[in-house]
Amino acid sequence: MGEGVLRAVPGPGPGRDGEVDEPLLRDLVGAALRRARLRQGRTLRDVADQARVSLPYLSEIERGRKEASSEVLAAVCGALGLRLTDLVGALHIDLTSRTTVSVTATTTANWGRPRRGGQASLTLLAA
C-alpha cells in the first residue's frame, strides 16, 4: 500500500441537516447512457440490437434498476460509439456537480512535520 490512505468520512444521511445520501452508481450510469442515446436520436431497440443485449435489460439499466456488468457496459458504450473513459468522465462530471465530499487523510509518512501517523481533515467542494 502507498504511504497515505484516503478514507471517506460518512456524511449526513437523509433527514440530517437536510442533506441526502450519495446517488447510486447504477442510477448515474443509466442516466449517462440514456443521455448519450437520446443525443444521438437513437431508440432503445437500435442500441440494444447493436450491443446484443435485450431491449428490456437495456431499459432497466437506463432506469437504474439493474447493475450492468463491465462486459455489458463495454457493449452498450460500443454501440453508442463511446469509449468506457467517456462514460466514466460523464459520471465524474455528474458526481462532482452535485457532491461535496469530506475525506480524512491518514498517513504513516513524515510530511515534513516532526510527528508521524497524523490525521488531517479535508473537504472537497464540487465546482
Short mmCIF file of N, CA, C and O in Angstrom, two decimals:
data_model
loop_
_atom_site.label_atom_id
_atom_site.label_comp_id
_atom_site.label_asym_id
_atom_site.label_seq_id
_atom_site.Cartn_x
_atom_site.Cartn_y
_atom_site.Cartn_z
N MET A 1 0.85 -1.18 0.00
CA MET A 1 0.00 0.00 0.00
C MET A 1 0.89 1.23 0.00
O MET A 1 2.01 1.22 0.45
N GLY A 2 0.35 2.35 -0.51
CA GLY A 2 1.09 3.60 -0.57
C GLY A 2 1.30 4.19 0.80
O GLY A 2 0.87 3.66 1.82
N GLU A 3 1.95 5.32 0.80
CA GLU A 3 2.26 5.98 2.07
C GLU A 3 1.05 6.60 2.73
O GLU A 3 1.00 6.72 3.92
N GLY A 4 0.07 7.03 1.98
CA GLY A 4 -1.12 7.67 2.54
C GLY A 4 -2.37 6.93 2.13
O GLY A 4 -2.41 6.27 1.11
N VAL A 5 -3.38 7.03 2.93
CA VAL A 5 -4.66 6.40 2.63
C VAL A 5 -5.74 7.44 2.81
O VAL A 5 -5.75 8.16 3.81
N LEU A 6 -6.65 7.54 1.84
CA LEU A 6 -7.79 8.44 1.97
C LEU A 6 -9.00 7.61 2.32
O LEU A 6 -9.28 6.61 1.67
N ARG A 7 -9.71 8.00 3.33
CA ARG A 7 -10.93 7.30 3.73
C ARG A 7 -12.07 8.31 3.74
O ARG A 7 -11.93 9.39 4.28
N ALA A 8 -13.18 7.92 3.14
CA ALA A 8 -14.35 8.80 3.14
C ALA A 8 -14.93 8.89 4.54
O ALA A 8 -15.02 7.89 5.24
N VAL A 9 -15.28 10.06 4.95
CA VAL A 9 -15.95 10.26 6.22
C VAL A 9 -17.45 10.17 5.95
O VAL A 9 -17.96 10.84 5.06
N PRO A 10 -18.17 9.31 6.69
CA PRO A 10 -19.61 9.20 6.43
C PRO A 10 -20.28 10.57 6.54
O PRO A 10 -20.08 11.29 7.51
N GLY A 11 -21.00 10.91 5.52
CA GLY A 11 -21.70 12.19 5.50
C GLY A 11 -23.06 12.07 6.13
O GLY A 11 -23.51 10.99 6.49
N PRO A 12 -23.73 13.18 6.24
CA PRO A 12 -25.07 13.16 6.81
C PRO A 12 -26.01 12.35 5.94
O PRO A 12 -25.90 12.37 4.73
N GLY A 13 -26.89 11.61 6.55
CA GLY A 13 -27.89 10.84 5.83
C GLY A 13 -29.16 11.64 5.66
O GLY A 13 -29.23 12.80 6.05
N PRO A 14 -30.18 11.03 5.07
CA PRO A 14 -31.43 11.76 4.89
C PRO A 14 -31.99 12.21 6.22
O PRO A 14 -31.95 11.50 7.20
N GLY A 15 -32.48 13.41 6.23
CA GLY A 15 -33.10 13.92 7.45
C GLY A 15 -32.13 14.64 8.37
O GLY A 15 -32.53 15.31 9.29
N ARG A 16 -30.83 14.48 8.15
CA ARG A 16 -29.85 15.17 8.98
C ARG A 16 -29.31 16.36 8.21
O ARG A 16 -28.71 16.21 7.17
N ASP A 17 -29.52 17.52 8.71
CA ASP A 17 -29.05 18.78 8.11
C ASP A 17 -29.55 18.97 6.68
O ASP A 17 -28.94 19.66 5.89
N GLY A 18 -30.63 18.30 6.32
CA GLY A 18 -31.25 18.49 5.02
C GLY A 18 -30.49 17.89 3.85
O GLY A 18 -30.83 18.10 2.71
N GLU A 19 -29.41 17.13 4.09
CA GLU A 19 -28.65 16.53 3.01
C GLU A 19 -29.11 15.11 2.77
O GLU A 19 -29.66 14.46 3.64
N VAL A 20 -28.88 14.62 1.55
CA VAL A 20 -29.28 13.26 1.19
C VAL A 20 -28.05 12.41 0.95
O VAL A 20 -26.95 12.92 0.76
N ASP A 21 -28.25 11.09 0.94
CA ASP A 21 -27.16 10.16 0.67
C ASP A 21 -26.65 10.32 -0.75
O ASP A 21 -27.31 10.88 -1.60
N GLU A 22 -25.47 9.77 -1.00
CA GLU A 22 -24.89 9.78 -2.34
C GLU A 22 -25.76 8.99 -3.30
O GLU A 22 -26.41 8.02 -2.90
N PRO A 23 -25.78 9.37 -4.56
CA PRO A 23 -26.58 8.63 -5.55
C PRO A 23 -25.96 7.26 -5.80
O PRO A 23 -24.76 7.07 -5.60
N LEU A 24 -26.78 6.33 -6.24
CA LEU A 24 -26.27 5.01 -6.60
C LEU A 24 -25.58 5.08 -7.95
O LEU A 24 -26.04 5.77 -8.86
N LEU A 25 -24.49 4.35 -8.08
CA LEU A 25 -23.74 4.35 -9.32
C LEU A 25 -24.60 3.86 -10.48
O LEU A 25 -24.53 4.40 -11.59
N ARG A 26 -25.45 2.87 -10.24
CA ARG A 26 -26.29 2.35 -11.33
C ARG A 26 -27.25 3.41 -11.86
O ARG A 26 -27.56 3.44 -13.04
N ASP A 27 -27.72 4.32 -10.98
CA ASP A 27 -28.58 5.42 -11.44
C ASP A 27 -27.80 6.38 -12.33
O ASP A 27 -28.30 6.84 -13.36
N LEU A 28 -26.57 6.70 -11.93
CA LEU A 28 -25.75 7.61 -12.71
C LEU A 28 -25.36 7.01 -14.06
O LEU A 28 -25.39 7.69 -15.08
N VAL A 29 -25.00 5.72 -14.06
CA VAL A 29 -24.63 5.04 -15.30
C VAL A 29 -25.81 5.03 -16.25
O VAL A 29 -25.69 5.37 -17.43
N GLY A 30 -26.98 4.65 -15.74
CA GLY A 30 -28.17 4.59 -16.59
C GLY A 30 -28.52 5.94 -17.18
O GLY A 30 -28.83 6.05 -18.38
N ALA A 31 -28.45 6.99 -16.37
CA ALA A 31 -28.78 8.33 -16.86
C ALA A 31 -27.78 8.78 -17.92
O ALA A 31 -28.17 9.38 -18.93
N ALA A 32 -26.51 8.48 -17.73
CA ALA A 32 -25.49 8.88 -18.70
C ALA A 32 -25.68 8.14 -20.02
O ALA A 32 -25.56 8.73 -21.10
N LEU A 33 -26.00 6.85 -19.96
CA LEU A 33 -26.24 6.08 -21.19
C LEU A 33 -27.48 6.59 -21.92
O LEU A 33 -27.47 6.73 -23.14
N ARG A 34 -28.52 6.87 -21.15
CA ARG A 34 -29.75 7.39 -21.78
C ARG A 34 -29.50 8.73 -22.45
O ARG A 34 -29.95 8.98 -23.57
N ARG A 35 -28.76 9.63 -21.76
CA ARG A 35 -28.45 10.94 -22.36
C ARG A 35 -27.70 10.77 -23.67
O ARG A 35 -28.01 11.43 -24.66
N ALA A 36 -26.72 9.88 -23.69
CA ALA A 36 -25.93 9.66 -24.90
C ALA A 36 -26.81 9.11 -26.02
O ALA A 36 -26.72 9.55 -27.17
N ARG A 37 -27.68 8.17 -25.69
CA ARG A 37 -28.57 7.58 -26.70
C ARG A 37 -29.52 8.62 -27.27
O ARG A 37 -29.70 8.74 -28.49
N LEU A 38 -30.13 9.41 -26.39
CA LEU A 38 -31.09 10.42 -26.84
C LEU A 38 -30.41 11.53 -27.64
O LEU A 38 -30.98 12.05 -28.61
N ARG A 39 -29.18 11.90 -27.25
CA ARG A 39 -28.43 12.90 -28.00
C ARG A 39 -28.20 12.45 -29.44
O ARG A 39 -28.15 13.27 -30.36
N GLN A 40 -28.07 11.14 -29.63
CA GLN A 40 -27.85 10.58 -30.96
C GLN A 40 -29.16 10.33 -31.70
O GLN A 40 -29.15 9.92 -32.85
N GLY A 41 -30.29 10.56 -31.02
CA GLY A 41 -31.60 10.34 -31.63
C GLY A 41 -31.88 8.88 -31.91
O GLY A 41 -32.60 8.55 -32.86
N ARG A 42 -31.35 7.99 -31.10
CA ARG A 42 -31.50 6.55 -31.32
C ARG A 42 -32.51 5.95 -30.38
O ARG A 42 -32.77 6.47 -29.30
N THR A 43 -33.07 4.84 -30.80
CA THR A 43 -34.06 4.13 -29.98
C THR A 43 -33.37 3.10 -29.10
O THR A 43 -32.24 2.67 -29.38
N LEU A 44 -34.09 2.70 -28.05
CA LEU A 44 -33.60 1.61 -27.21
C LEU A 44 -33.37 0.36 -28.06
O LEU A 44 -32.36 -0.33 -27.89
N ARG A 45 -34.30 0.04 -28.94
CA ARG A 45 -34.20 -1.16 -29.77
C ARG A 45 -32.93 -1.14 -30.61
O ARG A 45 -32.20 -2.13 -30.69
N ASP A 46 -32.65 0.00 -31.24
CA ASP A 46 -31.46 0.14 -32.08
C ASP A 46 -30.19 -0.14 -31.28
O ASP A 46 -29.33 -0.93 -31.69
N VAL A 47 -30.05 0.51 -30.14
CA VAL A 47 -28.85 0.35 -29.32
C VAL A 47 -28.77 -1.06 -28.74
O VAL A 47 -27.70 -1.68 -28.75
N ALA A 48 -29.89 -1.58 -28.26
CA ALA A 48 -29.91 -2.94 -27.69
C ALA A 48 -29.50 -3.96 -28.75
O ALA A 48 -28.69 -4.87 -28.47
N ASP A 49 -30.04 -3.84 -29.97
CA ASP A 49 -29.68 -4.77 -31.04
C ASP A 49 -28.20 -4.69 -31.36
O ASP A 49 -27.53 -5.72 -31.49
N GLN A 50 -27.68 -3.49 -31.49
CA GLN A 50 -26.27 -3.33 -31.83
C GLN A 50 -25.36 -3.82 -30.71
O GLN A 50 -24.29 -4.37 -30.96
N ALA A 51 -25.78 -3.62 -29.46
CA ALA A 51 -24.97 -4.06 -28.31
C ALA A 51 -25.17 -5.54 -28.00
O ALA A 51 -24.44 -6.10 -27.19
N ARG A 52 -26.18 -6.15 -28.64
CA ARG A 52 -26.52 -7.55 -28.43
C ARG A 52 -26.95 -7.83 -26.98
O ARG A 52 -26.53 -8.80 -26.36
N VAL A 53 -27.77 -6.91 -26.45
CA VAL A 53 -28.43 -7.11 -25.16
C VAL A 53 -29.92 -6.97 -25.39
O VAL A 53 -30.35 -6.36 -26.37
N SER A 54 -30.71 -7.54 -24.50
CA SER A 54 -32.16 -7.45 -24.70
C SER A 54 -32.64 -6.03 -24.45
O SER A 54 -32.08 -5.30 -23.62
N LEU A 55 -33.68 -5.65 -25.17
CA LEU A 55 -34.26 -4.31 -25.02
C LEU A 55 -34.74 -4.08 -23.58
O LEU A 55 -34.44 -3.04 -23.00
N PRO A 56 -35.47 -5.05 -22.97
CA PRO A 56 -35.91 -4.81 -21.58
C PRO A 56 -34.74 -4.64 -20.61
O PRO A 56 -34.81 -3.82 -19.69
N TYR A 57 -33.66 -5.38 -20.84
CA TYR A 57 -32.49 -5.26 -19.95
C TYR A 57 -31.84 -3.89 -20.10
O TYR A 57 -31.51 -3.24 -19.10
N LEU A 58 -31.67 -3.42 -21.33
CA LEU A 58 -31.10 -2.09 -21.54
C LEU A 58 -31.99 -1.02 -20.92
O LEU A 58 -31.50 -0.07 -20.29
N SER A 59 -33.29 -1.18 -21.04
CA SER A 59 -34.22 -0.23 -20.43
C SER A 59 -34.04 -0.20 -18.91
O SER A 59 -34.03 0.87 -18.30
N GLU A 60 -33.88 -1.38 -18.31
CA GLU A 60 -33.69 -1.43 -16.85
C GLU A 60 -32.37 -0.79 -16.44
O GLU A 60 -32.29 -0.14 -15.40
N ILE A 61 -31.34 -0.97 -17.26
CA ILE A 61 -30.05 -0.33 -16.97
C ILE A 61 -30.21 1.18 -17.02
O ILE A 61 -29.77 1.89 -16.11
N GLU A 62 -30.86 1.68 -18.07
CA GLU A 62 -31.04 3.13 -18.20
C GLU A 62 -31.87 3.72 -17.07
O GLU A 62 -31.67 4.86 -16.69
N ARG A 63 -32.80 2.95 -16.53
CA ARG A 63 -33.64 3.44 -15.44
C ARG A 63 -33.00 3.23 -14.07
O ARG A 63 -33.59 3.57 -13.04
N GLY A 64 -31.79 2.65 -14.04
CA GLY A 64 -31.10 2.42 -12.77
C GLY A 64 -31.64 1.25 -11.99
O GLY A 64 -31.40 1.14 -10.79
N ARG A 65 -32.35 0.35 -12.65
CA ARG A 65 -32.93 -0.81 -11.96
C ARG A 65 -31.97 -1.99 -11.92
O ARG A 65 -32.12 -2.88 -11.09
N LYS A 66 -31.01 -2.01 -12.84
CA LYS A 66 -30.06 -3.13 -12.92
C LYS A 66 -28.63 -2.59 -12.93
O LYS A 66 -28.36 -1.54 -13.49
N GLU A 67 -27.73 -3.35 -12.32
CA GLU A 67 -26.29 -3.05 -12.37
C GLU A 67 -25.73 -3.81 -13.55
O GLU A 67 -25.76 -5.04 -13.58
N ALA A 68 -25.22 -3.11 -14.54
CA ALA A 68 -24.66 -3.76 -15.72
C ALA A 68 -23.25 -4.25 -15.44
O ALA A 68 -22.48 -3.59 -14.74
N SER A 69 -22.92 -5.42 -15.99
CA SER A 69 -21.55 -5.93 -15.88
C SER A 69 -20.62 -5.08 -16.74
O SER A 69 -21.08 -4.32 -17.61
N SER A 70 -19.34 -5.24 -16.55
CA SER A 70 -18.38 -4.48 -17.36
C SER A 70 -18.49 -4.88 -18.83
O SER A 70 -18.31 -4.04 -19.72
N GLU A 71 -18.81 -6.14 -19.09
CA GLU A 71 -18.97 -6.59 -20.48
C GLU A 71 -20.17 -5.92 -21.14
O GLU A 71 -20.09 -5.48 -22.29
N VAL A 72 -21.27 -5.82 -20.42
CA VAL A 72 -22.47 -5.18 -20.97
C VAL A 72 -22.22 -3.69 -21.17
O VAL A 72 -22.58 -3.11 -22.20
N LEU A 73 -21.57 -3.05 -20.19
CA LEU A 73 -21.25 -1.63 -20.33
C LEU A 73 -20.36 -1.39 -21.55
O LEU A 73 -20.59 -0.45 -22.31
N ALA A 74 -19.38 -2.25 -21.76
CA ALA A 74 -18.50 -2.11 -22.92
C ALA A 74 -19.29 -2.27 -24.21
O ALA A 74 -19.09 -1.51 -25.17
N ALA A 75 -20.22 -3.22 -24.24
CA ALA A 75 -21.03 -3.44 -25.45
C ALA A 75 -21.94 -2.25 -25.73
O ALA A 75 -22.07 -1.81 -26.87
N VAL A 76 -22.59 -1.73 -24.69
CA VAL A 76 -23.50 -0.59 -24.87
C VAL A 76 -22.71 0.65 -25.27
O VAL A 76 -23.12 1.39 -26.18
N CYS A 77 -21.59 0.88 -24.60
CA CYS A 77 -20.75 2.02 -24.99
C CYS A 77 -20.30 1.89 -26.44
O CYS A 77 -20.34 2.87 -27.19
N GLY A 78 -19.91 0.68 -26.84
CA GLY A 78 -19.50 0.46 -28.22
C GLY A 78 -20.63 0.75 -29.20
O GLY A 78 -20.42 1.37 -30.24
N ALA A 79 -21.84 0.31 -28.86
CA ALA A 79 -23.00 0.56 -29.71
C ALA A 79 -23.30 2.05 -29.83
O ALA A 79 -23.81 2.52 -30.84
N LEU A 80 -22.96 2.80 -28.79
CA LEU A 80 -23.18 4.25 -28.79
C LEU A 80 -21.98 5.02 -29.35
O LEU A 80 -22.01 6.25 -29.41
N GLY A 81 -20.94 4.29 -29.73
CA GLY A 81 -19.75 4.95 -30.25
C GLY A 81 -18.95 5.67 -29.18
O GLY A 81 -18.23 6.63 -29.46
N LEU A 82 -19.08 5.21 -27.93
CA LEU A 82 -18.37 5.81 -26.80
C LEU A 82 -17.27 4.88 -26.32
O LEU A 82 -17.37 3.67 -26.46
N ARG A 83 -16.26 5.47 -25.73
CA ARG A 83 -15.26 4.68 -25.02
C ARG A 83 -15.70 4.60 -23.56
O ARG A 83 -16.45 5.45 -23.09
N LEU A 84 -15.23 3.60 -22.87
CA LEU A 84 -15.55 3.48 -21.45
C LEU A 84 -15.07 4.71 -20.69
O LEU A 84 -15.73 5.16 -19.76
N THR A 85 -13.98 5.30 -21.13
CA THR A 85 -13.49 6.52 -20.46
C THR A 85 -14.45 7.68 -20.66
O THR A 85 -14.53 8.56 -19.79
N ASP A 86 -15.19 7.70 -21.78
CA ASP A 86 -16.21 8.74 -21.98
C ASP A 86 -17.31 8.60 -20.93
O ASP A 86 -17.78 9.58 -20.37
N LEU A 87 -17.73 7.35 -20.69
CA LEU A 87 -18.77 7.10 -19.69
C LEU A 87 -18.28 7.48 -18.30
O LEU A 87 -18.97 8.18 -17.56
N VAL A 88 -17.08 7.04 -17.95
CA VAL A 88 -16.53 7.35 -16.63
C VAL A 88 -16.36 8.86 -16.46
O VAL A 88 -16.66 9.42 -15.40
N GLY A 89 -15.95 9.55 -17.51
CA GLY A 89 -15.82 11.01 -17.46
C GLY A 89 -17.16 11.68 -17.21
O GLY A 89 -17.26 12.63 -16.43
N ALA A 90 -18.21 11.18 -17.88
CA ALA A 90 -19.55 11.74 -17.67
C ALA A 90 -20.01 11.50 -16.24
O ALA A 90 -20.62 12.37 -15.61
N LEU A 91 -19.71 10.32 -15.70
CA LEU A 91 -20.08 10.02 -14.31
C LEU A 91 -19.33 10.93 -13.35
O LEU A 91 -19.90 11.40 -12.36
N HIS A 92 -18.06 11.20 -13.64
CA HIS A 92 -17.27 12.09 -12.80
C HIS A 92 -17.90 13.48 -12.77
O HIS A 92 -18.05 14.09 -11.71
N ILE A 93 -18.28 13.97 -13.94
CA ILE A 93 -18.91 15.29 -14.01
C ILE A 93 -20.23 15.30 -13.24
O ILE A 93 -20.51 16.22 -12.48
N ASP A 94 -21.04 14.23 -13.42
CA ASP A 94 -22.31 14.15 -12.70
C ASP A 94 -22.09 14.16 -11.19
O ASP A 94 -22.80 14.86 -10.47
N LEU A 95 -21.13 13.39 -10.73
CA LEU A 95 -20.88 13.32 -9.28
C LEU A 95 -20.32 14.61 -8.73
O LEU A 95 -20.75 15.08 -7.68
N THR A 96 -19.36 15.21 -9.42
CA THR A 96 -18.74 16.41 -8.88
C THR A 96 -19.63 17.63 -8.99
O THR A 96 -19.45 18.59 -8.25
N SER A 97 -20.62 17.58 -9.87
CA SER A 97 -21.51 18.73 -9.99
C SER A 97 -22.55 18.77 -8.87
O SER A 97 -23.18 19.78 -8.67
N ARG A 98 -22.71 17.69 -8.14
CA ARG A 98 -23.74 17.67 -7.11
C ARG A 98 -23.25 17.20 -5.75
O ARG A 98 -24.04 17.04 -4.84
N THR A 99 -21.96 16.99 -5.59
CA THR A 99 -21.47 16.35 -4.39
C THR A 99 -20.42 17.19 -3.66
O THR A 99 -19.55 17.76 -4.29
N THR A 100 -20.50 17.21 -2.37
CA THR A 100 -19.44 17.70 -1.51
C THR A 100 -18.95 16.49 -0.74
O THR A 100 -19.73 15.78 -0.13
N VAL A 101 -17.67 16.25 -0.78
CA VAL A 101 -17.12 15.06 -0.15
C VAL A 101 -16.19 15.47 0.97
O VAL A 101 -15.32 16.32 0.79
N SER A 102 -16.37 14.85 2.13
CA SER A 102 -15.43 15.04 3.23
C SER A 102 -14.52 13.84 3.26
O SER A 102 -14.97 12.70 3.18
N VAL A 103 -13.23 14.08 3.38
CA VAL A 103 -12.26 12.99 3.35
C VAL A 103 -11.33 13.18 4.53
O VAL A 103 -10.92 14.29 4.85
N THR A 104 -10.97 12.06 5.18
CA THR A 104 -9.95 12.08 6.21
C THR A 104 -8.71 11.44 5.64
O THR A 104 -8.77 10.30 5.17
N ALA A 105 -7.61 12.14 5.64
CA ALA A 105 -6.36 11.59 5.14
C ALA A 105 -5.55 11.09 6.33
O ALA A 105 -5.29 11.83 7.27
N THR A 106 -5.19 9.83 6.29
CA THR A 106 -4.36 9.25 7.33
C THR A 106 -3.05 8.84 6.68
O THR A 106 -3.05 8.20 5.64
N THR A 107 -1.96 9.20 7.27
CA THR A 107 -0.68 8.88 6.66
C THR A 107 0.28 8.30 7.68
O THR A 107 0.21 8.62 8.86
N THR A 108 1.15 7.44 7.18
CA THR A 108 2.22 6.92 8.02
C THR A 108 3.54 7.56 7.61
O THR A 108 4.58 7.27 8.15
N ALA A 109 3.48 8.43 6.60
CA ALA A 109 4.69 9.10 6.12
C ALA A 109 4.93 10.38 6.92
O ALA A 109 4.03 10.95 7.48
N ASN A 110 6.17 10.83 6.92
CA ASN A 110 6.52 12.10 7.54
C ASN A 110 6.34 13.18 6.49
O ASN A 110 7.06 13.24 5.52
N TRP A 111 5.36 14.04 6.68
CA TRP A 111 5.02 15.08 5.72
C TRP A 111 5.73 16.38 6.08
O TRP A 111 5.17 17.46 5.96
N GLY A 112 6.98 16.27 6.51
CA GLY A 112 7.74 17.47 6.83
C GLY A 112 7.45 17.98 8.23
O GLY A 112 7.84 19.05 8.60
N ARG A 113 6.70 17.19 8.99
CA ARG A 113 6.40 17.56 10.37
C ARG A 113 7.14 16.59 11.29
O ARG A 113 7.45 15.48 10.91
N PRO A 114 7.35 16.98 12.52
CA PRO A 114 8.09 16.11 13.42
C PRO A 114 7.37 14.82 13.79
O PRO A 114 8.00 13.87 14.19
N ARG A 115 6.04 14.75 13.65
CA ARG A 115 5.34 13.54 14.09
C ARG A 115 4.92 12.70 12.89
O ARG A 115 4.77 13.19 11.80
N ARG A 116 4.70 11.42 13.12
CA ARG A 116 4.26 10.50 12.07
C ARG A 116 2.87 9.98 12.39
O ARG A 116 2.46 9.96 13.53
N GLY A 117 2.17 9.55 11.35
CA GLY A 117 0.87 8.93 11.55
C GLY A 117 -0.22 9.91 11.92
O GLY A 117 -1.23 9.52 12.51
N GLY A 118 -0.06 11.17 11.57
CA GLY A 118 -1.05 12.18 11.92
C GLY A 118 -2.27 12.08 11.02
O GLY A 118 -2.28 11.40 10.02
N GLN A 119 -3.32 12.75 11.40
CA GLN A 119 -4.53 12.80 10.59
C GLN A 119 -4.86 14.24 10.26
O GLN A 119 -4.59 15.13 11.04
N ALA A 120 -5.43 14.43 9.08
CA ALA A 120 -5.88 15.76 8.68
C ALA A 120 -7.22 15.60 8.00
O ALA A 120 -7.48 14.60 7.35
N SER A 121 -8.08 16.55 8.18
CA SER A 121 -9.38 16.52 7.50
C SER A 121 -9.35 17.45 6.32
O SER A 121 -8.74 18.51 6.37
N LEU A 122 -10.03 17.05 5.27
CA LEU A 122 -10.07 17.82 4.04
C LEU A 122 -11.46 17.74 3.49
O LEU A 122 -12.05 16.66 3.43
N THR A 123 -12.03 18.85 3.11
CA THR A 123 -13.33 18.86 2.47
C THR A 123 -13.14 19.29 1.03
O THR A 123 -12.57 20.33 0.77
N LEU A 124 -13.62 18.45 0.10
CA LEU A 124 -13.53 18.75 -1.32
C LEU A 124 -14.89 19.28 -1.75
O LEU A 124 -15.89 18.62 -1.57
N LEU A 125 -14.90 20.43 -2.34
CA LEU A 125 -16.15 21.03 -2.80
C LEU A 125 -16.22 20.93 -4.31
O LEU A 125 -15.25 21.22 -5.01
N ALA A 126 -17.34 20.53 -4.80
CA ALA A 126 -17.53 20.42 -6.25
C ALA A 126 -17.75 21.79 -6.85
O ALA A 126 -18.32 22.67 -6.24
N ALA A 127 -17.29 21.92 -8.08
CA ALA A 127 -17.47 23.18 -8.79
C ALA A 127 -18.83 23.24 -9.45
O ALA A 127 -19.43 22.29 -9.76
#
